[in-house]
């Protein structure tokens, strides 16, 4: 029986001995070998009672087995829930309870702490280490369950994205949301089975999993599969690759390496950047060093990719290109006549937020367009430029950070009157997090104590690089804190 996404990505190559993943230990994993891992994980899921539609959470390090878990979930019609490895126990606990996850895969070193968290939500705990070991291999049944039939509208994954209210929201992505986007990108970016992608992105994120992996799988391309970004490892791997996908931080770090030269990139046909704005000066320096102009594109957790600069044709500095084939894009109300909120409609747009029908309704216009919360302009050639974010989102190192989540914790601390969290330009990460707080009455604010309060509550990447104490926060006539004024203040004072 047909399984919409699994069949397209995996089924046709289950018996192929062609290379799929090149690993850092020098070994090569073929499609056939990868399929065996998928089968073993399918047995594990079935043994634990996972049924079609059940949610399977994973907070594990990047590995071939972690990628195979995604495939096994698709194969059985389960809904995959990848979680950032930096999330704290409290954050993981919220996700498990919110989506009523049937099972959680985690690293063995976190089994004790997360076992308690999983137990509170009635979630089975299974361990999976970076080297592929773990309790998931202790199979009580070696019977391989059949592939489950899944249609285009069946859920494939849930990705959590925080909201301005501070409560994370689970974006529901269907089989066709992911497959339609991958098909468009394969054609747009010219992927074929002769390509080798340098994959240094995390696979708990839409960029690394649904863009990079799905595109390669659909095209039959190979991947040099690095566990994480390491400048020396990337420079060493580039001569054997044809494409690289990355966040701006990857490219700034490559440019800082004297070993990164035009000779290193001579075999490459394409560099792609996304998940955060690429500074014009980074783009220019990269082109000067290598002769390659990085291709920028624009996507969201809720939509995957929406726009892209072209493979052939003008790649305009500072823009994220035109809308993808089959994806409609328009500007809604904005700050000026030329600037508006970016709205999107197409087969890539998600199915809504898990368990939050009101939030889902608010996210769409009456005529069915998704309101991204990003502000943009469109030039005469149809190229989109993102000029701001109406929802105060901070993107640091390609990861989304919502100020309200941090502000809620800071505001609850003794001595704090109120807080405002902003993103400031950073040459390496794109943006860095800065928290500005006021004192309550005659109390005093201890910055170190505020940092400690955040340490156990939020993932490290969300922590402010700096906490600044001020007398008052700037406000407009309606009493709303003016974060634009705070950013201006930060620039003047050198925060």
Tab-separated table of C-alpha atoms in Angstrom:
chain	number	residue	atom	x	y	z
A	1	UNK	CA	0.000	0.000	0.000
A	2	UNK	CA	1.224	3.513	-0.767
A	3	UNK	CA	3.006	5.621	1.811
A	4	UNK	CA	3.196	9.106	0.298
A	5	UNK	CA	6.488	10.393	1.715
A	6	UNK	CA	8.318	7.179	2.647
A	7	UNK	CA	7.843	5.690	-0.806
A	8	UNK	CA	9.238	8.788	-2.505
A	9	UNK	CA	12.280	9.165	-0.251
A	10	UNK	CA	13.269	5.629	0.724
A	11	UNK	CA	11.330	2.763	-0.839
A	12	UNK	CA	12.854	2.815	-4.318
A	13	UNK	CA	16.394	2.451	-2.922
A	14	UNK	CA	15.836	-0.082	-0.160
A	15	UNK	CA	17.824	-2.761	-2.032
A	16	UNK	CA	20.422	-0.431	-3.553
A	17	UNK	CA	24.110	-0.881	-2.790
A	18	UNK	CA	24.860	2.656	-3.954
A	19	UNK	CA	26.600	4.891	-1.386
A	20	UNK	CA	24.294	7.047	0.735
A	21	UNK	CA	26.231	8.409	3.725
A	22	UNK	CA	29.971	9.026	3.968
A	23	UNK	CA	30.857	9.043	7.681
A	24	UNK	CA	33.691	10.682	9.604
A	25	UNK	CA	35.280	7.342	10.536
A	26	UNK	CA	35.900	6.672	6.841
A	27	UNK	CA	33.081	4.172	6.386
A	28	UNK	CA	30.319	4.374	3.810
A	29	UNK	CA	26.712	3.456	4.487
A	30	UNK	CA	24.785	2.169	1.475
A	31	UNK	CA	21.049	2.541	1.016
A	32	UNK	CA	20.648	-1.197	1.707
A	33	UNK	CA	22.563	-0.936	5.003
A	34	UNK	CA	20.585	2.153	5.988
A	35	UNK	CA	17.324	0.313	5.241
A	36	UNK	CA	18.339	-2.458	7.656
A	37	UNK	CA	18.648	0.137	10.436
A	38	UNK	CA	15.253	1.536	9.479
A	39	UNK	CA	13.808	-1.979	9.718
A	40	UNK	CA	15.322	-2.572	13.159
A	41	UNK	CA	13.917	0.716	14.414
A	42	UNK	CA	10.523	-0.159	12.927
A	43	UNK	CA	10.589	-3.321	15.040
A	44	UNK	CA	11.500	-1.292	18.127
A	45	UNK	CA	8.647	1.149	17.551
A	46	UNK	CA	6.168	-1.645	16.930
A	47	UNK	CA	7.354	-3.545	20.011
A	48	UNK	CA	6.621	-0.466	22.118
A	49	UNK	CA	3.118	-0.297	20.707
A	50	UNK	CA	3.564	2.698	18.394
A	51	UNK	CA	0.586	2.962	16.044
A	52	UNK	CA	-0.126	5.196	13.028
A	53	UNK	CA	-0.615	8.762	14.212
A	54	UNK	CA	1.303	8.271	17.468
A	55	UNK	CA	3.935	10.867	18.269
A	56	UNK	CA	7.568	9.716	18.520
A	57	UNK	CA	9.914	12.229	20.178
A	58	UNK	CA	13.693	12.159	19.766
A	59	UNK	CA	16.310	14.178	21.619
A	60	UNK	CA	19.406	12.445	20.316
A	61	UNK	CA	22.745	13.382	18.807
A	62	UNK	CA	23.087	13.448	15.043
A	63	UNK	CA	23.908	10.022	13.631
A	64	UNK	CA	22.835	7.715	10.791
A	65	UNK	CA	20.580	5.945	13.298
A	66	UNK	CA	18.888	9.240	14.221
A	67	UNK	CA	18.115	9.798	10.538
A	68	UNK	CA	16.876	6.210	10.246
A	69	UNK	CA	14.474	6.881	13.121
A	70	UNK	CA	12.828	9.589	11.014
A	71	UNK	CA	12.464	7.065	8.175
A	72	UNK	CA	11.066	4.397	10.508
A	73	UNK	CA	8.422	6.799	11.798
A	74	UNK	CA	7.338	7.618	8.249
A	75	UNK	CA	7.280	3.916	7.397
A	76	UNK	CA	4.894	3.132	10.259
A	77	UNK	CA	2.737	6.229	9.859
A	78	UNK	CA	3.951	7.694	13.167
A	79	UNK	CA	4.485	11.424	13.665
A	80	UNK	CA	8.141	12.358	14.175
A	81	UNK	CA	9.008	14.971	16.807
A	82	UNK	CA	12.715	15.928	16.641
A	83	UNK	CA	13.924	17.956	19.641
A	84	UNK	CA	16.927	20.243	19.948
A	85	UNK	CA	19.614	18.492	21.991
A	86	UNK	CA	20.082	21.687	24.008
A	87	UNK	CA	16.552	21.631	25.430
A	88	UNK	CA	16.393	21.293	29.211
A	89	UNK	CA	14.462	18.594	31.054
A	90	UNK	CA	11.633	21.046	31.735
A	91	UNK	CA	11.367	21.960	28.061
A	92	UNK	CA	11.353	18.324	26.976
A	93	UNK	CA	8.708	17.592	29.589
A	94	UNK	CA	6.436	20.248	28.142
A	95	UNK	CA	6.739	18.857	24.609
A	96	UNK	CA	6.051	15.270	25.698
A	97	UNK	CA	2.969	16.249	27.667
A	98	UNK	CA	1.658	18.677	25.066
A	99	UNK	CA	1.675	16.227	22.163
A	100	UNK	CA	1.114	13.128	24.320
A	101	UNK	CA	4.184	11.421	22.904
A	102	UNK	CA	4.105	7.628	22.968
A	103	UNK	CA	7.855	7.212	23.122
A	104	UNK	CA	10.985	9.319	23.666
A	105	UNK	CA	14.411	8.421	22.288
A	106	UNK	CA	17.241	10.065	24.223
A	107	UNK	CA	20.979	9.777	24.809
A	108	UNK	CA	21.874	7.172	27.455
A	109	UNK	CA	23.642	9.810	29.571
A	110	UNK	CA	20.315	11.595	30.059
A	111	UNK	CA	18.245	8.494	30.656
A	112	UNK	CA	17.839	8.970	34.419
A	113	UNK	CA	16.735	12.604	34.249
A	114	UNK	CA	14.520	12.197	31.199
A	115	UNK	CA	13.148	8.901	32.446
A	116	UNK	CA	11.520	10.785	35.283
A	117	UNK	CA	10.249	13.463	32.868
A	118	UNK	CA	8.865	10.867	30.464
A	119	UNK	CA	7.211	8.978	33.289
A	120	UNK	CA	5.144	12.006	34.251
A	121	UNK	CA	3.568	12.090	30.790
A	122	UNK	CA	3.227	8.324	30.411
A	123	UNK	CA	5.875	8.220	27.665
A	124	UNK	CA	8.085	5.177	27.072
A	125	UNK	CA	11.819	5.957	27.268
A	126	UNK	CA	14.301	4.351	24.872
A	127	UNK	CA	17.987	5.256	24.609
A	128	UNK	CA	19.923	5.898	21.414
A	129	UNK	CA	23.568	7.000	21.501
A	130	UNK	CA	25.522	8.808	18.794
A	131	UNK	CA	27.363	5.560	17.947
A	132	UNK	CA	24.043	3.787	17.373
A	133	UNK	CA	24.048	1.808	20.609
A	134	UNK	CA	21.308	1.957	23.234
A	135	UNK	CA	18.320	0.134	24.652
A	136	UNK	CA	16.512	0.444	21.316
A	137	UNK	CA	18.486	-2.604	20.175
A	138	UNK	CA	17.054	-4.827	22.943
A	139	UNK	CA	14.326	-6.185	20.718
A	140	UNK	CA	11.835	-8.676	22.027
A	141	UNK	CA	10.324	-9.338	18.590
A	142	UNK	CA	12.189	-9.656	15.297
A	143	UNK	CA	9.075	-9.518	13.129
A	144	UNK	CA	9.279	-6.607	10.697
A	145	UNK	CA	5.947	-4.795	10.532
A	146	UNK	CA	4.721	-3.837	7.057
A	147	UNK	CA	4.885	-0.315	5.695
A	148	UNK	CA	1.746	1.588	6.671
A	149	UNK	CA	-0.374	3.291	4.041
A	150	UNK	CA	-0.256	7.100	4.395
A	151	UNK	CA	-1.846	9.751	2.228
A	152	UNK	CA	-0.693	13.277	1.364
A	153	UNK	CA	-2.614	14.880	4.241
A	154	UNK	CA	-1.474	12.495	6.971
A	155	UNK	CA	0.858	14.041	9.533
A	156	UNK	CA	4.558	13.295	9.105
A	157	UNK	CA	6.085	15.493	11.799
A	158	UNK	CA	5.542	18.101	14.469
A	159	UNK	CA	8.155	20.817	14.970
A	160	UNK	CA	7.814	23.071	17.977
A	161	UNK	CA	8.296	26.775	17.497
A	162	UNK	CA	7.951	29.241	20.342
A	163	UNK	CA	5.388	32.012	20.173
A	164	UNK	CA	5.235	35.582	21.400
A	165	UNK	CA	3.109	34.358	24.306
A	166	UNK	CA	6.048	32.257	25.480
A	167	UNK	CA	4.260	28.930	25.014
A	168	UNK	CA	5.837	26.770	22.280
A	169	UNK	CA	3.485	25.734	19.488
A	170	UNK	CA	3.676	22.451	17.592
A	171	UNK	CA	3.597	23.038	13.837
A	172	UNK	CA	1.944	20.051	12.164
A	173	UNK	CA	3.555	19.093	8.843
A	174	UNK	CA	1.911	16.614	6.500
A	175	UNK	CA	3.492	14.117	4.119
A	176	UNK	CA	2.738	16.391	1.176
A	177	UNK	CA	3.886	19.563	2.932
A	178	UNK	CA	7.352	17.998	3.013
A	179	UNK	CA	7.306	16.094	-0.278
A	180	UNK	CA	5.954	18.942	-2.420
A	181	UNK	CA	8.660	21.253	-1.078
A	182	UNK	CA	11.438	18.725	-1.645
A	183	UNK	CA	10.325	18.120	-5.240
A	184	UNK	CA	10.355	21.836	-5.969
A	185	UNK	CA	13.828	22.296	-4.455
A	186	UNK	CA	15.345	19.336	-6.302
A	187	UNK	CA	14.363	20.937	-9.596
A	188	UNK	CA	15.141	24.515	-8.577
A	189	UNK	CA	18.608	23.772	-7.201
A	190	UNK	CA	19.468	21.208	-9.887
A	191	UNK	CA	20.044	18.217	-7.599
A	192	UNK	CA	20.830	14.880	-9.279
A	193	UNK	CA	22.230	11.504	-8.252
A	194	UNK	CA	25.704	12.808	-9.115
A	195	UNK	CA	25.645	15.315	-6.251
A	196	UNK	CA	27.311	14.958	-2.875
A	197	UNK	CA	26.037	17.285	-0.153
A	198	UNK	CA	28.253	18.384	2.708
A	199	UNK	CA	25.858	17.954	5.621
A	200	UNK	CA	27.023	19.675	8.826
A	201	UNK	CA	23.599	20.870	9.984
A	202	UNK	CA	21.671	19.433	12.949
A	203	UNK	CA	18.841	17.041	12.113
A	204	UNK	CA	16.428	18.266	14.786
A	205	UNK	CA	15.785	21.360	12.652
A	206	UNK	CA	13.757	21.815	9.470
A	207	UNK	CA	16.822	23.013	7.551
A	208	UNK	CA	18.997	19.976	8.242
A	209	UNK	CA	16.290	17.320	8.141
A	210	UNK	CA	13.478	18.353	5.821
A	211	UNK	CA	15.441	20.516	3.398
A	212	UNK	CA	18.884	18.929	3.243
A	213	UNK	CA	18.039	15.255	3.800
A	214	UNK	CA	14.734	15.143	1.937
A	215	UNK	CA	16.205	16.848	-1.124
A	216	UNK	CA	19.172	14.468	-1.234
A	217	UNK	CA	16.994	11.404	-0.717
A	218	UNK	CA	14.555	12.434	-3.419
A	219	UNK	CA	17.360	13.119	-5.910
A	220	UNK	CA	19.360	10.008	-5.013
A	221	UNK	CA	22.303	12.201	-3.977
A	222	UNK	CA	24.924	11.255	-1.395
A	223	UNK	CA	25.852	13.066	1.806
A	224	UNK	CA	29.114	13.600	3.651
A	225	UNK	CA	27.456	13.315	7.034
A	226	UNK	CA	29.336	15.305	9.676
A	227	UNK	CA	28.097	15.061	13.277
A	228	UNK	CA	28.362	18.833	13.674
A	229	UNK	CA	30.004	21.849	12.079
A	230	UNK	CA	33.769	21.836	12.551
A	231	UNK	CA	35.785	24.210	10.380
A	232	UNK	CA	38.707	21.851	9.820
A	233	UNK	CA	36.422	18.911	9.028
A	234	UNK	CA	34.374	20.978	6.593
A	235	UNK	CA	37.452	22.313	4.794
A	236	UNK	CA	38.810	18.767	4.510
A	237	UNK	CA	35.511	17.415	3.147
A	238	UNK	CA	34.689	20.147	0.610
A	239	UNK	CA	36.896	18.843	-2.241
A	240	UNK	CA	34.805	15.671	-2.342
A	241	UNK	CA	31.472	17.469	-2.393
A	242	UNK	CA	29.406	19.441	-4.890
A	243	UNK	CA	26.883	21.261	-2.652
A	244	UNK	CA	26.858	22.707	0.844
A	245	UNK	CA	23.875	23.944	2.850
A	246	UNK	CA	24.551	26.070	5.898
A	247	UNK	CA	23.609	28.950	8.151
A	248	UNK	CA	25.500	32.269	7.956
A	249	UNK	CA	27.632	31.263	10.952
A	250	UNK	CA	29.130	28.428	8.884
A	251	UNK	CA	30.300	30.842	6.221
A	252	UNK	CA	31.758	33.418	8.612
A	253	UNK	CA	33.763	30.679	10.310
A	254	UNK	CA	35.028	29.333	6.996
A	255	UNK	CA	36.141	32.817	5.980
A	256	UNK	CA	38.086	33.104	9.240
A	257	UNK	CA	40.125	30.005	8.315
A	258	UNK	CA	43.296	30.518	6.271
A	259	UNK	CA	42.902	26.964	4.921
A	260	UNK	CA	39.633	27.896	3.225
A	261	UNK	CA	40.655	28.905	-0.310
A	262	UNK	CA	39.360	28.976	-3.866
A	263	UNK	CA	41.169	25.667	-4.438
A	264	UNK	CA	39.149	24.132	-1.588
A	265	UNK	CA	35.917	25.001	-3.354
A	266	UNK	CA	36.941	24.278	-6.938
A	267	UNK	CA	34.791	21.138	-7.138
A	268	UNK	CA	31.705	22.799	-5.654
A	269	UNK	CA	28.764	23.835	-7.793
A	270	UNK	CA	26.541	25.453	-5.139
A	271	UNK	CA	26.584	27.000	-1.661
A	272	UNK	CA	23.199	27.635	-0.014
A	273	UNK	CA	22.478	29.717	3.085
A	274	UNK	CA	19.364	30.038	5.188
A	275	UNK	CA	17.733	29.998	8.644
A	276	UNK	CA	19.043	33.519	9.331
A	277	UNK	CA	19.911	36.642	7.315
A	278	UNK	CA	23.268	36.569	5.524
A	279	UNK	CA	25.125	39.848	5.910
A	280	UNK	CA	25.984	41.551	2.629
A	281	UNK	CA	29.618	41.860	3.709
A	282	UNK	CA	29.785	38.096	4.331
A	283	UNK	CA	28.379	37.406	0.888
A	284	UNK	CA	30.865	39.791	-0.736
A	285	UNK	CA	33.857	38.400	1.166
A	286	UNK	CA	32.868	34.834	0.280
A	287	UNK	CA	32.575	35.656	-3.408
A	288	UNK	CA	35.934	37.417	-3.384
A	289	UNK	CA	37.616	34.467	-1.675
A	290	UNK	CA	36.059	31.622	-3.668
A	291	UNK	CA	34.398	33.019	-6.783
A	292	UNK	CA	31.091	31.506	-5.583
A	293	UNK	CA	28.028	33.609	-4.829
A	294	UNK	CA	26.062	32.036	-1.984
A	295	UNK	CA	22.434	31.298	-2.840
A	296	UNK	CA	20.075	32.673	-0.190
A	297	UNK	CA	16.581	31.345	0.375
A	298	UNK	CA	13.787	31.924	2.874
A	299	UNK	CA	11.759	29.441	4.855
A	300	UNK	CA	9.952	28.887	8.132
A	301	UNK	CA	9.240	25.986	10.435
A	302	UNK	CA	5.588	26.182	9.391
A	303	UNK	CA	6.229	26.267	5.649
A	304	UNK	CA	9.677	24.854	4.868
A	305	UNK	CA	10.992	26.869	1.895
A	306	UNK	CA	9.041	29.772	0.399
A	307	UNK	CA	11.510	31.646	-1.800
A	308	UNK	CA	14.947	31.206	-3.289
A	309	UNK	CA	17.445	33.026	-5.422
A	310	UNK	CA	17.864	31.166	-8.729
A	311	UNK	CA	20.440	28.532	-9.560
A	312	UNK	CA	21.002	30.227	-12.913
A	313	UNK	CA	20.383	33.935	-13.096
A	314	UNK	CA	20.806	36.910	-10.829
A	315	UNK	CA	21.376	36.220	-7.135
A	316	UNK	CA	20.767	39.590	-5.582
A	317	UNK	CA	22.728	40.521	-2.479
A	318	UNK	CA	20.450	41.122	0.483
A	319	UNK	CA	17.428	39.371	-1.028
A	320	UNK	CA	16.041	35.870	-0.543
A	321	UNK	CA	14.908	35.565	-4.157
A	322	UNK	CA	11.523	34.917	-5.735
A	323	UNK	CA	8.664	32.696	-4.576
A	324	UNK	CA	9.020	28.993	-5.363
A	325	UNK	CA	7.004	27.298	-8.083
A	326	UNK	CA	3.602	26.437	-6.633
A	327	UNK	CA	4.067	28.777	-3.670
A	328	UNK	CA	2.203	32.073	-3.640
A	329	UNK	CA	3.574	35.085	-1.787
A	330	UNK	CA	2.172	38.522	-1.075
A	331	UNK	CA	2.631	41.432	1.318
A	332	UNK	CA	-0.103	42.190	3.802
A	333	UNK	CA	-0.378	45.188	6.115
A	334	UNK	CA	2.964	46.646	7.172
A	335	UNK	CA	4.736	49.716	8.485
A	336	UNK	CA	4.676	51.574	5.156
A	337	UNK	CA	3.108	51.305	1.723
A	338	UNK	CA	6.239	49.555	0.429
A	339	UNK	CA	6.728	47.252	3.419
A	340	UNK	CA	4.255	44.613	4.495
A	341	UNK	CA	3.918	41.399	6.433
A	342	UNK	CA	4.918	38.442	4.276
A	343	UNK	CA	2.014	36.079	3.656
A	344	UNK	CA	2.302	32.646	2.039
A	345	UNK	CA	-0.066	30.119	0.482
A	346	UNK	CA	0.738	26.763	-1.100
A	347	UNK	CA	1.121	22.999	-0.596
A	348	UNK	CA	4.103	23.608	1.684
A	349	UNK	CA	2.076	25.456	4.332
A	350	UNK	CA	1.553	23.488	7.527
A	351	UNK	CA	-1.714	22.024	8.827
A	352	UNK	CA	-1.935	24.157	11.955
A	353	UNK	CA	-0.664	24.192	15.542
A	354	UNK	CA	-1.147	21.022	17.565
A	355	UNK	CA	-4.035	21.383	19.990
A	356	UNK	CA	-4.315	25.144	19.418
A	357	UNK	CA	-7.191	25.852	17.020
A	358	UNK	CA	-7.435	29.494	18.109
A	359	UNK	CA	-3.727	30.104	17.473
A	360	UNK	CA	-4.063	28.348	14.129
A	361	UNK	CA	-6.972	30.584	13.150
A	362	UNK	CA	-5.038	33.702	14.175
A	363	UNK	CA	-2.086	32.635	12.010
A	364	UNK	CA	-4.119	32.746	8.786
A	365	UNK	CA	-5.916	35.510	6.938
A	366	UNK	CA	-9.655	35.101	6.246
A	367	UNK	CA	-8.826	34.069	2.667
A	368	UNK	CA	-6.364	31.364	3.740
A	369	UNK	CA	-2.879	32.914	3.617
A	370	UNK	CA	-0.368	32.138	6.381
A	371	UNK	CA	0.894	35.267	8.140
A	372	UNK	CA	4.618	34.753	8.649
A	373	UNK	CA	5.195	37.639	11.051
A	374	UNK	CA	8.134	38.753	8.897
A	375	UNK	CA	8.152	42.140	7.204
A	376	UNK	CA	9.433	42.470	3.660
A	377	UNK	CA	9.592	44.368	0.411
A	378	UNK	CA	9.371	43.020	-3.148
A	379	UNK	CA	11.280	44.702	-5.971
A	380	UNK	CA	10.262	45.073	-9.611
A	381	UNK	CA	11.832	41.709	-10.481
A	382	UNK	CA	9.895	39.895	-7.772
A	383	UNK	CA	12.826	39.480	-5.376
A	384	UNK	CA	11.901	39.511	-1.689
A	385	UNK	CA	13.933	41.383	0.909
A	386	UNK	CA	13.222	40.717	4.587
A	387	UNK	CA	13.441	43.963	6.538
A	388	UNK	CA	12.279	42.948	9.992
A	389	UNK	CA	10.208	40.625	12.115
A	390	UNK	CA	6.928	41.788	13.512
A	391	UNK	CA	6.908	39.042	16.132
A	392	UNK	CA	10.251	39.995	17.732
A	393	UNK	CA	11.839	36.704	16.729
A	394	UNK	CA	15.616	36.498	17.270
A	395	UNK	CA	17.607	34.137	15.045
A	396	UNK	CA	21.022	33.259	16.477
A	397	UNK	CA	23.187	30.733	14.671
A	398	UNK	CA	20.161	29.678	12.629
A	399	UNK	CA	18.080	28.864	15.719
A	400	UNK	CA	14.820	30.636	16.588
A	401	UNK	CA	14.625	32.417	19.942
A	402	UNK	CA	11.470	34.141	21.122
A	403	UNK	CA	12.031	36.947	23.662
A	404	UNK	CA	8.818	36.326	25.594
A	405	UNK	CA	10.026	32.911	26.718
A	406	UNK	CA	13.108	34.515	28.325
A	407	UNK	CA	11.245	37.566	29.601
A	408	UNK	CA	8.706	35.415	31.441
A	409	UNK	CA	11.468	33.853	33.539
A	410	UNK	CA	13.338	37.105	34.152
A	411	UNK	CA	10.184	38.964	35.184
A	412	UNK	CA	9.527	36.377	37.892
A	413	UNK	CA	12.907	36.876	39.581
A	414	UNK	CA	13.179	38.841	42.871
A	415	UNK	CA	14.304	42.425	42.366
A	416	UNK	CA	13.271	42.578	38.695
A	417	UNK	CA	10.633	45.132	37.751
A	418	UNK	CA	10.338	44.055	34.129
A	419	UNK	CA	12.486	42.888	31.273
A	420	UNK	CA	12.844	43.252	27.530
A	421	UNK	CA	14.900	40.871	25.409
A	422	UNK	CA	16.299	41.989	22.066
A	423	UNK	CA	18.548	40.657	19.328
A	424	UNK	CA	21.629	42.632	18.352
A	425	UNK	CA	23.838	42.115	15.280
A	426	UNK	CA	26.608	39.562	15.711
A	427	UNK	CA	29.263	38.858	13.052
A	428	UNK	CA	29.386	35.140	13.866
A	429	UNK	CA	25.849	34.144	14.882
A	430	UNK	CA	23.889	36.778	12.956
A	431	UNK	CA	22.234	37.978	16.157
A	432	UNK	CA	23.054	37.718	19.860
A	433	UNK	CA	20.579	37.815	22.724
A	434	UNK	CA	20.684	40.770	25.144
A	435	UNK	CA	18.316	41.189	28.100
A	436	UNK	CA	17.488	44.617	29.508
A	437	UNK	CA	15.920	44.681	32.982
A	438	UNK	CA	14.703	47.276	35.459
A	439	UNK	CA	14.761	47.124	39.255
A	440	UNK	CA	11.560	46.667	41.259
A	441	UNK	CA	11.104	49.498	43.739
A	442	UNK	CA	14.117	49.829	46.005
A	443	UNK	CA	15.303	46.308	45.290
A	444	UNK	CA	18.546	45.380	43.628
A	445	UNK	CA	19.194	43.161	40.635
A	446	UNK	CA	22.013	40.625	40.735
A	447	UNK	CA	22.912	39.831	37.150
A	448	UNK	CA	24.711	36.585	38.029
A	449	UNK	CA	21.633	35.335	39.863
A	450	UNK	CA	19.473	36.080	36.810
A	451	UNK	CA	21.847	34.066	34.640
A	452	UNK	CA	21.628	31.177	37.106
A	453	UNK	CA	17.816	31.329	37.008
A	454	UNK	CA	17.874	30.889	33.233
A	455	UNK	CA	20.467	28.104	33.262
A	456	UNK	CA	18.145	25.305	34.370
A	457	UNK	CA	15.077	26.535	32.536
A	458	UNK	CA	16.192	27.263	28.981
A	459	UNK	CA	18.526	25.773	26.411
A	460	UNK	CA	21.938	27.389	26.346
A	461	UNK	CA	21.454	28.984	22.934
A	462	UNK	CA	18.578	31.059	24.373
A	463	UNK	CA	20.636	32.558	27.205
A	464	UNK	CA	21.410	36.293	26.925
A	465	UNK	CA	25.033	37.068	26.148
A	466	UNK	CA	24.585	40.119	28.333
A	467	UNK	CA	22.081	41.326	30.924
A	468	UNK	CA	21.907	45.104	31.302
A	469	UNK	CA	20.182	46.926	34.172
A	470	UNK	CA	18.520	50.252	33.290
A	471	UNK	CA	16.305	52.672	35.167
A	472	UNK	CA	13.378	52.573	32.717
A	473	UNK	CA	12.416	50.880	29.477
A	474	UNK	CA	11.471	53.167	26.559
A	475	UNK	CA	7.737	53.215	25.816
A	476	UNK	CA	5.329	54.749	23.333
A	477	UNK	CA	2.237	56.793	24.193
A	478	UNK	CA	0.254	53.587	24.726
A	479	UNK	CA	2.798	52.276	27.230
A	480	UNK	CA	4.234	49.596	24.946
A	481	UNK	CA	7.951	48.906	25.288
A	482	UNK	CA	9.795	50.147	22.199
A	483	UNK	CA	12.383	47.521	21.366
A	484	UNK	CA	13.565	49.510	18.361
A	485	UNK	CA	14.578	52.287	20.766
A	486	UNK	CA	16.351	49.722	22.922
A	487	UNK	CA	18.350	48.537	19.929
A	488	UNK	CA	19.293	52.142	19.129
A	489	UNK	CA	20.337	52.591	22.752
A	490	UNK	CA	22.393	49.420	22.597
A	491	UNK	CA	24.228	50.642	19.500
A	492	UNK	CA	25.062	53.966	21.122
A	493	UNK	CA	26.212	52.437	24.403
A	494	UNK	CA	28.047	49.503	22.850
A	495	UNK	CA	26.154	46.708	24.599
